[in-house]
Amino acid sequence: MSDWDIIIQEWPRFANGFLNSVVLFVASTIGAFVLGGLMVNGLRSSRSIVRRAFHFYVDGLRMLPFLIFVYLLYYGLPSFGIKLDAWTAGLLGLVIYHSAYVAEILRGSWDQLPNGQSESAQACGFYGIKMFRRIILPQLILNTAPILGNQLIYMLKDTAFLMIITVQELTYAASSVQSMYFVPLQPFIIAIALYWAVSLLIEGLVALVHRTAKERGFGQT
């Protein structure tokens, strides 16, 4: 049996790993954007102590390697009586870790908006969460589409680190086939091709959003 015959034989394993990676990526993207969107308000709070606390939290996460962070969630928390299954720890790690990057990206974009925009929105009856959701957030996303797209690709690639806590994602599947059949190259070629496919899809969607932003006068020209 050739190496590629082994790959074909083990294709269900790759398909399952790929599906798990995609589900993790989609779920963590939604979670990271929701949490990041909430945290950006804390980063811009008028209260100094709140603003500093959020900056400390965001900077602390951004300075911590994701591999160490997810390792601590899965293997470290049981020392404090908190035990998470691998899937929960992996998803939670992706959401918490990347929400810090999303929040910082949105904060930087918000700082570039005209100073009088909030006052104008309030004059039109928009306040608090309603103003942020309807007026501010759409502009932040359109203005930062390429940067957020790059962060999405990082998030996709970070799913590969979850194999260290036994999450059966795509890299785990490739590593399993490699170790079972001693096939050093082909399993990872398949994994790379699948990661590329999703990354290209992300780039296509980001390009569409960026083009829409430019047509509406947002984003970089």
Backbone as JSON, one array per atom type, in Angstrom:
{
  "sequence": "MSDWDIIIQEWPRFANGFLNSVVLFVASTIGAFVLGGLMVNGLRSSRSIVRRAFHFYVDGLRMLPFLIFVYLLYYGLPSFGIKLDAWTAGLLGLVIYHSAYVAEILRGSWDQLPNGQSESAQACGFYGIKMFRRIILPQLILNTAPILGNQLIYMLKDTAFLMIITVQELTYAASSVQSMYFVPLQPFIIAIALYWAVSLLIEGLVALVHRTAKERGFGQT",
  "N": [[0.85, -1.2, 0.0], [0.63, 2.14, -0.95], [1.84, 5.39, 0.22], [-0.04, 7.38, -0.33], [-2.3, 5.84, -0.69], [-2.77, 5.09, 1.9], [-3.5, 7.55, 2.96], [-5.92, 7.97, 1.62], [-7.37, 5.84, 2.65], [-7.54, 6.6, 5.3], [-9.07, 8.84, 5.18], [-11.63, 9.5, 6.39], [-10.81, 10.09, 9.01], [-9.32, 12.41, 8.63], [-11.36, 14.05, 7.64], [-13.08, 14.24, 9.85], [-11.39, 15.5, 11.69], [-10.94, 17.9, 10.32], [-13.54, 18.95, 10.24], [-13.96, 19.34, 12.99], [-12.03, 21.32, 13.45], [-13.03, 23.43, 11.89], [-15.53, 23.89, 13.13], [-14.66, 24.67, 15.69], [-13.24, 26.95, 14.96], [-15.24, 28.64, 13.83], [-17.05, 28.9, 16.0], [-15.35, 30.02, 17.97], [-14.66, 32.37, 16.7], [-17.09, 33.82, 16.63], [-17.53, 34.01, 19.42], [-15.18, 35.4, 20.25], [-15.45, 37.84, 18.91], [-17.82, 38.85, 20.0], [-17.12, 39.04, 22.76], [-14.83, 40.64, 22.53], [-15.97, 42.94, 21.43], [-17.49, 43.78, 23.61], [-15.47, 44.28, 25.49], [-14.07, 46.41, 24.38], [-15.42, 48.7, 25.04], [-14.83, 48.89, 27.73], [-12.1, 49.42, 27.53], [-12.17, 52.0, 26.7], [-13.35, 53.37, 28.72], [-14.64, 56.03, 30.74], [-13.86, 56.06, 33.32], [-10.95, 55.96, 35.08], [-9.82, 53.82, 36.59], [-11.24, 51.59, 35.7], [-10.61, 51.61, 32.98], [-7.82, 51.22, 33.07], [-7.71, 48.71, 34.26], [-8.86, 47.07, 32.28], [-7.03, 47.5, 30.21], [-4.75, 46.36, 31.35], [-5.57, 43.7, 31.53], [-6.04, 43.03, 28.8], [-3.51, 43.54, 27.63], [-1.99, 41.74, 29.1], [-2.93, 39.22, 28.19], [-2.25, 39.39, 25.48], [0.49, 39.29, 25.57], [1.03, 36.77, 26.34], [1.94, 33.57, 25.23], [-0.2, 31.63, 23.14], [-0.16, 28.82, 23.25], [0.85, 28.23, 25.81], [-1.14, 29.41, 27.33], [-3.52, 27.9, 26.75], [-2.66, 25.46, 27.61], [-2.41, 25.91, 30.36], [-5.09, 26.33, 30.99], [-6.21, 23.79, 30.6], [-4.53, 21.89, 31.92], [-3.71, 23.21, 34.19], [-5.83, 24.44, 35.65], [-7.23, 22.32, 37.02], [-5.76, 22.11, 39.38], [-6.84, 24.0, 40.98], [-9.28, 23.02, 41.47], [-10.94, 23.16, 39.29], [-12.06, 21.6, 36.52], [-11.91, 21.14, 33.13], [-13.24, 19.74, 30.14], [-11.43, 18.68, 27.19], [-12.38, 19.82, 24.78], [-13.98, 21.99, 25.67], [-12.07, 23.5, 27.09], [-10.33, 24.12, 24.98], [-11.97, 25.65, 23.21], [-12.78, 27.72, 24.93], [-10.28, 28.81, 25.49], [-9.48, 29.79, 22.94], [-11.48, 31.74, 22.5], [-11.23, 33.56, 24.7], [-8.53, 34.33, 24.49], [-8.2, 35.42, 21.85], [-10.14, 37.37, 21.85], [-9.0, 39.47, 23.19], [-7.21, 40.52, 21.34], [-9.0, 41.28, 19.32], [-10.46, 43.24, 20.7], [-8.47, 45.19, 21.11], [-7.82, 45.87, 18.48], [-10.27, 46.98, 17.61], [-10.46, 49.07, 19.43], [-8.31, 50.72, 18.65], [-9.23, 51.5, 16.15], [-11.55, 52.86, 16.86], [-10.51, 55.06, 18.16], [-9.76, 56.59, 16.03], [-12.02, 57.64, 14.95], [-14.12, 60.5, 14.2], [-14.25, 63.06, 16.69], [-16.67, 64.3, 17.35], [-18.65, 62.54, 16.69], [-20.03, 60.82, 18.43], [-21.52, 62.63, 19.96], [-23.17, 63.64, 17.97], [-24.61, 61.34, 17.3], [-25.98, 60.91, 19.7], [-27.58, 63.14, 19.7], [-29.35, 62.38, 17.8], [-30.8, 60.52, 19.07], [-29.52, 58.17, 19.84], [-28.06, 56.11, 22.23], [-25.71, 54.69, 24.56], [-25.56, 51.14, 24.45], [-27.14, 50.85, 22.2], [-26.25, 52.93, 20.51], [-23.58, 52.14, 20.17], [-23.89, 49.64, 18.9], [-25.36, 50.23, 16.57], [-24.2, 52.49, 15.36], [-21.38, 52.89, 15.94], [-19.98, 50.31, 16.01], [-20.41, 49.05, 13.36], [-18.84, 50.77, 11.76], [-16.31, 50.4, 12.87], [-15.76, 47.73, 12.23], [-15.83, 47.77, 9.41], [-13.75, 49.59, 8.92], [-11.54, 48.21, 9.83], [-11.35, 45.82, 8.48], [-9.3, 44.35, 6.9], [-7.33, 43.94, 8.89], [-8.71, 42.6, 10.91], [-9.37, 40.35, 9.43], [-6.85, 39.2, 9.11], [-6.41, 38.53, 11.76], [-8.35, 36.57, 12.08], [-7.27, 34.52, 10.53], [-5.02, 33.92, 12.06], [-6.38, 32.91, 14.27], [-7.55, 30.63, 13.17], [-5.23, 29.13, 12.63], [-4.29, 28.79, 15.22], [-5.95, 26.86, 16.22], [-4.65, 24.52, 15.73], [-2.86, 24.18, 17.81], [-4.34, 23.01, 19.75], [-4.12, 20.31, 19.78], [-2.34, 19.6, 21.7], [-3.77, 19.38, 24.0], [-5.28, 17.24, 23.5], [-7.47, 17.65, 21.79], [-9.29, 16.58, 19.04], [-8.59, 17.75, 16.38], [-7.69, 19.0, 13.08], [-4.81, 18.96, 12.79], [-4.2, 17.14, 14.78], [-5.35, 14.85, 13.68], [-3.73, 14.49, 11.4], [-1.25, 14.07, 12.63], [-1.83, 11.72, 14.01], [-2.22, 9.84, 11.94], [0.3, 9.92, 10.82], [1.87, 8.88, 12.93], [0.81, 6.32, 13.25], [1.22, 4.98, 10.81], [3.74, 5.64, 10.06], [4.2, 7.59, 8.1], [5.75, 10.24, 6.9], [5.27, 12.67, 5.5], [2.96, 13.04, 3.71], [0.46, 13.16, 5.3], [0.61, 15.69, 6.48], [0.79, 17.35, 4.32], [-1.8, 17.18, 3.33], [-3.15, 18.32, 5.52], [-2.08, 20.94, 5.47], [-3.05, 21.81, 2.99], [-5.8, 21.88, 3.47], [-5.95, 23.79, 5.52], [-5.04, 25.99, 4.07], [-7.14, 26.22, 2.21], [-9.31, 27.07, 3.79], [-8.22, 29.45, 4.73], [-7.96, 30.92, 2.38], [-10.62, 31.25, 1.75], [-11.4, 32.87, 3.89], [-9.85, 35.14, 3.28], [-11.07, 35.88, 0.89], [-13.66, 36.61, 1.76], [-13.0, 38.72, 3.45], [-11.88, 40.5, 1.62], [-14.16, 41.13, 0.16], [-15.69, 42.47, 2.13], [-13.95, 44.59, 2.62], [-13.92, 45.87, 0.16], [-16.56, 46.7, 0.05], [-16.47, 48.48, 2.17], [-14.75, 50.47, 1.19], [-16.27, 51.44, -0.91], [-18.22, 52.71, 0.51], [-16.88, 54.68, 1.69], [-15.26, 54.07, 3.86], [-12.44, 52.65, 5.67], [-9.12, 51.85, 4.42], [-7.77, 53.37, 1.54]],
  "CA": [[0.0, 0.0, 0.0], [1.42, 3.36, -1.04], [1.54, 6.39, 1.24], [-1.28, 8.07, -0.68], [-3.39, 4.9, -0.42], [-3.04, 5.2, 3.34], [-4.24, 8.81, 3.15], [-7.3, 7.74, 1.16], [-7.99, 4.93, 3.61], [-7.76, 7.32, 6.55], [-9.73, 10.11, 4.9], [-12.64, 9.85, 7.41], [-10.14, 10.7, 10.15], [-9.02, 13.79, 8.24], [-12.62, 14.78, 7.52], [-13.55, 14.52, 11.2], [-10.5, 16.51, 12.25], [-11.2, 19.16, 9.63], [-14.83, 19.44, 10.71], [-13.76, 19.86, 14.34], [-11.28, 22.58, 13.34], [-13.93, 24.46, 11.37], [-16.5, 24.21, 14.17], [-13.94, 25.43, 16.7], [-12.91, 28.26, 14.4], [-16.46, 29.45, 13.7], [-17.57, 29.2, 17.34], [-14.44, 30.93, 18.66], [-14.74, 33.67, 16.02], [-18.28, 34.49, 17.16], [-17.29, 34.33, 20.82], [-14.12, 36.41, 20.38], [-15.96, 39.13, 18.44], [-18.78, 39.33, 20.99], [-16.39, 39.43, 23.96], [-13.98, 41.77, 22.17], [-16.83, 44.1, 21.29], [-17.85, 44.23, 24.95], [-14.29, 44.78, 26.19], [-13.58, 47.68, 23.82], [-16.05, 49.77, 25.82], [-14.04, 49.02, 28.95], [-10.83, 50.04, 27.19], [-12.41, 53.43, 26.49], [-14.18, 53.85, 29.81], [-14.29, 57.34, 31.29], [-13.3, 55.82, 34.65], [-9.54, 55.59, 34.92], [-9.52, 52.51, 37.17], [-11.82, 50.59, 34.8], [-9.82, 51.62, 31.75], [-6.51, 50.62, 33.36], [-7.91, 47.27, 34.52], [-9.07, 46.41, 31.0], [-5.76, 47.54, 29.48], [-3.87, 45.37, 31.98], [-6.08, 42.38, 31.14], [-5.81, 42.82, 27.36], [-2.06, 43.47, 27.39], [-1.49, 40.49, 29.68], [-3.25, 38.12, 27.29], [-1.52, 39.53, 24.22], [1.9, 38.99, 25.81], [1.12, 35.36, 26.71], [1.78, 32.64, 24.09], [-1.46, 30.89, 23.2], [0.09, 27.44, 23.63], [0.96, 28.2, 27.27], [-2.45, 29.77, 27.89], [-4.47, 26.79, 26.67], [-2.08, 24.41, 28.46], [-2.78, 26.23, 31.74], [-6.53, 26.12, 31.15], [-6.57, 22.36, 30.65], [-3.75, 21.14, 32.89], [-3.46, 23.99, 35.39], [-7.04, 24.73, 36.44], [-7.58, 21.25, 37.99], [-5.08, 22.35, 40.66], [-7.73, 24.86, 41.75], [-10.58, 22.37, 41.56], [-11.73, 23.44, 38.08], [-11.66, 20.66, 35.49], [-12.61, 21.33, 31.86], [-12.9, 18.76, 29.11], [-10.5, 19.22, 26.19], [-13.09, 20.66, 23.82], [-14.37, 23.23, 26.35], [-10.85, 24.26, 27.36], [-9.83, 24.64, 23.72], [-12.85, 26.71, 22.73], [-12.68, 28.83, 25.86], [-8.98, 29.42, 25.29], [-9.51, 30.57, 21.7], [-12.36, 32.9, 22.65], [-10.65, 34.53, 25.64], [-7.24, 34.82, 24.0], [-8.31, 36.25, 20.66], [-10.98, 38.53, 22.13], [-8.11, 40.57, 23.59], [-6.7, 41.12, 20.09], [-10.13, 41.93, 18.67], [-10.76, 44.45, 21.46], [-7.43, 46.18, 20.86], [-7.99, 46.33, 17.1], [-11.44, 47.85, 17.57], [-10.15, 50.28, 20.19], [-7.48, 51.57, 17.82], [-10.08, 52.07, 15.1], [-12.48, 53.81, 17.5], [-9.76, 56.28, 18.45], [-9.61, 57.37, 14.8], [-13.3, 58.21, 14.53], [-14.27, 61.92, 14.56], [-14.61, 63.26, 18.09], [-18.04, 64.73, 17.53], [-19.62, 61.58, 16.18], [-20.89, 60.32, 19.52], [-22.47, 63.69, 20.29], [-24.16, 63.7, 16.89], [-25.48, 60.17, 17.44], [-26.84, 61.14, 20.84], [-28.57, 64.13, 19.3], [-30.35, 61.68, 16.98], [-31.52, 59.56, 19.91], [-28.77, 56.92, 20.05], [-27.3, 56.15, 23.47], [-25.21, 53.44, 25.12], [-25.4, 49.95, 23.63], [-27.79, 51.09, 20.91], [-25.34, 53.74, 19.69], [-22.41, 51.33, 19.83], [-24.26, 48.58, 17.97], [-25.91, 50.73, 15.31], [-23.4, 53.56, 14.76], [-19.93, 52.75, 16.11], [-19.44, 49.0, 15.66], [-20.28, 48.82, 11.92], [-17.7, 51.52, 11.23], [-15.06, 49.78, 13.34], [-15.54, 46.5, 11.46], [-15.51, 48.14, 8.04], [-12.45, 50.25, 8.89], [-10.45, 47.3, 10.21], [-11.6, 44.51, 7.85], [-8.08, 43.58, 6.6], [-6.63, 43.56, 10.12], [-9.52, 41.56, 11.54], [-9.21, 39.15, 8.61], [-5.56, 38.61, 9.48], [-6.59, 37.92, 13.08], [-9.12, 35.35, 11.87], [-6.35, 33.48, 10.06], [-4.26, 33.51, 13.25], [-7.27, 32.1, 15.09], [-7.63, 29.32, 12.52], [-3.97, 28.4, 12.83], [-4.14, 28.44, 16.64], [-6.68, 25.63, 16.53], [-3.7, 23.41, 15.63], [-2.21, 23.99, 19.1], [-5.23, 22.3, 20.67], [-3.75, 18.9, 19.83], [-1.56, 19.36, 22.91], [-4.71, 19.0, 25.06], [-5.99, 16.08, 22.94], [-8.62, 17.96, 20.94], [-9.06, 15.85, 17.8], [-8.76, 18.64, 15.24], [-7.02, 18.57, 11.85], [-3.41, 18.62, 13.04], [-4.23, 15.9, 15.57], [-5.63, 13.76, 12.74], [-2.53, 14.28, 10.59], [-0.22, 13.49, 13.5], [-2.22, 10.34, 14.31], [-1.93, 9.01, 10.76], [1.76, 9.85, 10.7], [2.45, 7.99, 13.95], [0.31, 4.95, 13.08], [1.72, 4.35, 9.59], [5.1, 6.13, 9.8], [4.18, 8.35, 6.85], [6.24, 11.51, 7.44], [5.01, 13.87, 4.72], [1.64, 13.18, 3.09], [-0.62, 13.64, 6.18], [0.72, 17.12, 6.74], [0.45, 18.02, 3.06], [-3.27, 17.28, 3.32], [-3.54, 19.31, 6.54], [-1.73, 22.27, 4.97], [-3.97, 22.14, 1.89], [-7.11, 22.22, 4.05], [-5.8, 25.09, 6.19], [-4.97, 26.98, 2.99], [-8.46, 26.39, 1.62], [-10.11, 27.91, 4.68], [-7.6, 30.78, 4.76], [-8.31, 31.61, 1.14], [-12.03, 31.63, 1.9], [-11.42, 34.03, 4.79], [-9.33, 36.28, 2.54], [-12.09, 36.29, -0.07], [-14.72, 37.31, 2.48], [-12.44, 39.99, 3.93], [-11.76, 41.37, 0.45], [-15.51, 41.6, -0.14], [-16.04, 43.47, 3.14], [-13.08, 45.75, 2.42], [-14.4, 46.56, -1.04], [-17.78, 47.38, 0.46], [-16.07, 49.61, 3.02], [-14.2, 51.53, 0.34], [-17.38, 52.03, -1.66], [-19.0, 53.54, 1.44], [-16.01, 55.73, 2.23], [-14.56, 53.64, 5.06], [-11.25, 51.85, 5.44], [-7.98, 52.42, 3.73], [-7.94, 53.42, 0.09]],
  "C": [[0.88, 1.25, 0.0], [1.01, 4.35, 0.05], [0.21, 7.1, 0.95], [-2.5, 7.15, -0.53], [-3.78, 4.94, 1.05], [-3.85, 6.45, 3.63], [-5.7, 8.63, 2.76], [-8.05, 6.86, 2.15], [-8.38, 5.65, 4.9], [-8.49, 8.65, 6.35], [-10.84, 10.46, 5.9], [-12.02, 10.51, 8.65], [-9.81, 12.17, 9.86], [-10.3, 14.63, 8.19], [-13.17, 15.16, 8.9], [-12.71, 15.61, 11.86], [-10.73, 17.88, 11.64], [-12.52, 19.77, 10.1], [-14.7, 20.03, 12.12], [-13.03, 21.2, 14.32], [-12.19, 23.71, 12.87], [-14.95, 24.88, 12.42], [-15.86, 25.04, 15.27], [-13.65, 26.84, 16.21], [-14.15, 29.16, 14.35], [-16.98, 29.86, 15.08], [-16.67, 30.19, 18.07], [-14.43, 32.31, 18.01], [-15.92, 34.47, 16.55], [-18.04, 34.93, 18.61], [-16.27, 35.44, 21.01], [-14.61, 37.78, 19.95], [-16.97, 39.7, 19.43], [-18.05, 39.84, 22.23], [-15.49, 40.63, 23.69], [-14.78, 43.05, 22.02], [-17.27, 44.66, 22.63], [-16.65, 44.86, 25.66], [-13.82, 46.12, 25.66], [-14.21, 48.87, 24.54], [-15.31, 49.98, 27.15], [-12.7, 49.69, 28.7], [-10.95, 51.55, 27.0], [-13.27, 54.03, 27.6], [-13.7, 55.22, 30.31], [-13.69, 57.22, 32.69], [-11.89, 55.26, 34.51], [-9.25, 54.19, 35.44], [-10.06, 51.38, 36.3], [-10.98, 50.47, 33.54], [-8.47, 50.94, 31.96], [-6.63, 49.12, 33.59], [-8.08, 46.51, 33.2], [-7.78, 46.41, 30.17], [-4.79, 46.5, 30.03], [-4.27, 43.96, 31.55], [-5.75, 42.07, 29.68], [-4.33, 42.67, 27.06], [-1.47, 42.18, 27.94], [-1.75, 39.3, 28.78], [-2.43, 38.19, 26.01], [-0.03, 39.19, 24.37], [2.12, 37.51, 26.15], [0.99, 34.46, 25.49], [0.52, 31.8, 24.24], [-1.25, 29.46, 23.67], [0.17, 27.29, 25.15], [-0.4, 28.47, 27.91], [-3.41, 28.59, 27.89], [-3.97, 25.6, 27.5], [-2.48, 24.64, 29.92], [-4.27, 26.02, 31.99], [-6.86, 24.65, 31.37], [-5.84, 21.61, 31.76], [-3.55, 21.89, 34.21], [-4.67, 24.22, 36.26], [-7.45, 23.6, 37.38], [-6.9, 21.41, 39.34], [-5.92, 23.23, 41.58], [-9.15, 24.29, 41.83], [-11.48, 22.61, 40.37], [-11.24, 22.53, 36.97], [-12.53, 20.84, 34.26], [-12.26, 20.19, 30.92], [-12.09, 19.46, 28.02], [-11.19, 20.2, 25.24], [-13.45, 22.02, 24.45], [-13.15, 24.1, 26.61], [-10.3, 24.88, 26.08], [-10.65, 25.8, 23.2], [-12.76, 27.94, 23.62], [-11.35, 29.57, 25.69], [-8.93, 30.3, 24.05], [-10.32, 31.85, 21.86], [-11.69, 33.97, 23.53], [-9.39, 35.16, 25.06], [-7.42, 35.8, 22.84], [-9.26, 37.43, 20.86], [-10.14, 39.72, 22.56], [-7.57, 41.29, 22.35], [-7.81, 41.87, 19.37], [-10.45, 43.25, 19.37], [-9.73, 45.54, 21.17], [-7.51, 46.73, 19.44], [-9.15, 47.31, 16.99], [-11.18, 49.16, 18.32], [-9.32, 51.25, 19.34], [-8.29, 52.24, 16.72], [-11.02, 53.12, 15.68], [-11.78, 55.14, 17.78], [-9.62, 57.18, 17.22], [-10.92, 57.99, 14.31], [-13.38, 59.68, 14.95], [-14.8, 62.09, 15.98], [-16.08, 63.59, 18.3], [-19.09, 63.73, 17.11], [-20.57, 61.07, 17.25], [-21.94, 61.36, 19.9], [-23.56, 63.79, 19.23], [-25.14, 62.54, 16.98], [-26.46, 60.35, 18.59], [-27.94, 62.16, 20.52], [-29.68, 63.52, 18.45], [-31.07, 60.58, 17.75], [-30.82, 58.24, 20.13], [-27.92, 57.07, 21.3], [-26.79, 54.74, 23.8], [-25.02, 52.32, 24.11], [-26.01, 50.15, 22.24], [-26.89, 51.9, 19.99], [-24.13, 52.92, 19.24], [-22.75, 50.31, 18.75], [-24.66, 49.12, 16.6], [-24.98, 51.72, 14.59], [-21.9, 53.25, 14.77], [-19.4, 51.44, 15.55], [-19.36, 48.73, 14.15], [-19.1, 49.54, 11.3], [-16.37, 50.87, 11.63], [-14.74, 48.54, 12.51], [-15.15, 46.81, 10.03], [-14.11, 48.75, 7.94], [-11.29, 49.28, 9.09], [-10.58, 45.92, 9.54], [-10.32, 43.74, 7.54], [-7.35, 43.09, 7.86], [-7.4, 42.45, 10.85], [-9.43, 40.25, 10.76], [-7.9, 38.43, 8.92], [-5.66, 37.92, 10.84], [-7.39, 36.63, 12.99], [-8.22, 34.2, 11.41], [-5.47, 32.99, 11.2], [-5.11, 32.59, 14.13], [-7.41, 30.7, 14.51], [-6.38, 28.5, 12.78], [-3.79, 27.99, 14.29], [-4.96, 27.22, 17.03], [-5.74, 24.43, 16.49], [-3.02, 23.14, 16.97], [-3.05, 23.15, 20.06], [-4.94, 20.81, 20.71], [-2.98, 18.58, 21.11], [-2.47, 18.99, 24.08], [-5.68, 17.94, 24.54], [-7.28, 16.4, 22.22], [-8.36, 17.36, 19.56], [-9.41, 16.72, 16.58], [-7.88, 18.16, 14.08], [-5.57, 18.17, 12.06], [-3.29, 17.34, 13.85], [-4.44, 14.71, 14.65], [-4.4, 13.45, 11.9], [-1.43, 13.62, 11.4], [-0.54, 12.03, 13.83], [-1.91, 9.41, 13.15], [-0.43, 8.84, 10.6], [2.37, 8.85, 11.69], [2.01, 6.54, 13.78], [0.97, 4.24, 11.91], [3.13, 4.79, 9.23], [5.19, 6.78, 8.42], [4.55, 9.78, 7.21], [5.72, 12.76, 6.75], [3.55, 14.06, 4.31], [0.53, 13.66, 4.04], [-0.6, 15.15, 6.39], [0.52, 17.94, 5.48], [-1.06, 18.21, 2.96], [-3.74, 18.33, 4.32], [-3.26, 20.73, 6.05], [-2.71, 22.72, 3.89], [-5.33, 22.56, 2.44], [-7.06, 23.55, 4.81], [-5.76, 26.21, 5.15], [-6.35, 27.27, 2.42], [-9.33, 27.31, 2.48], [-9.54, 29.33, 4.72], [-7.94, 31.58, 3.52], [-9.77, 32.06, 1.16], [-12.16, 32.86, 2.8], [-10.94, 35.27, 4.04], [-10.34, 36.8, 1.52], [-13.21, 37.08, 0.59], [-14.24, 38.67, 2.98], [-12.31, 40.98, 2.77], [-13.12, 41.95, 0.06], [-15.94, 42.69, 0.83], [-15.23, 44.74, 2.93], [-13.52, 46.56, 1.2], [-15.68, 47.33, -0.73], [-17.46, 48.61, 1.3], [-15.55, 50.77, 2.18], [-15.3, 52.22, -0.45], [-18.21, 52.97, -0.79], [-18.14, 54.6, 2.12], [-15.29, 55.38, 3.5], [-13.27, 52.95, 4.66], [-10.18, 52.6, 4.69], [-8.24, 52.37, 2.24], [-6.78, 52.75, -0.61]]
}
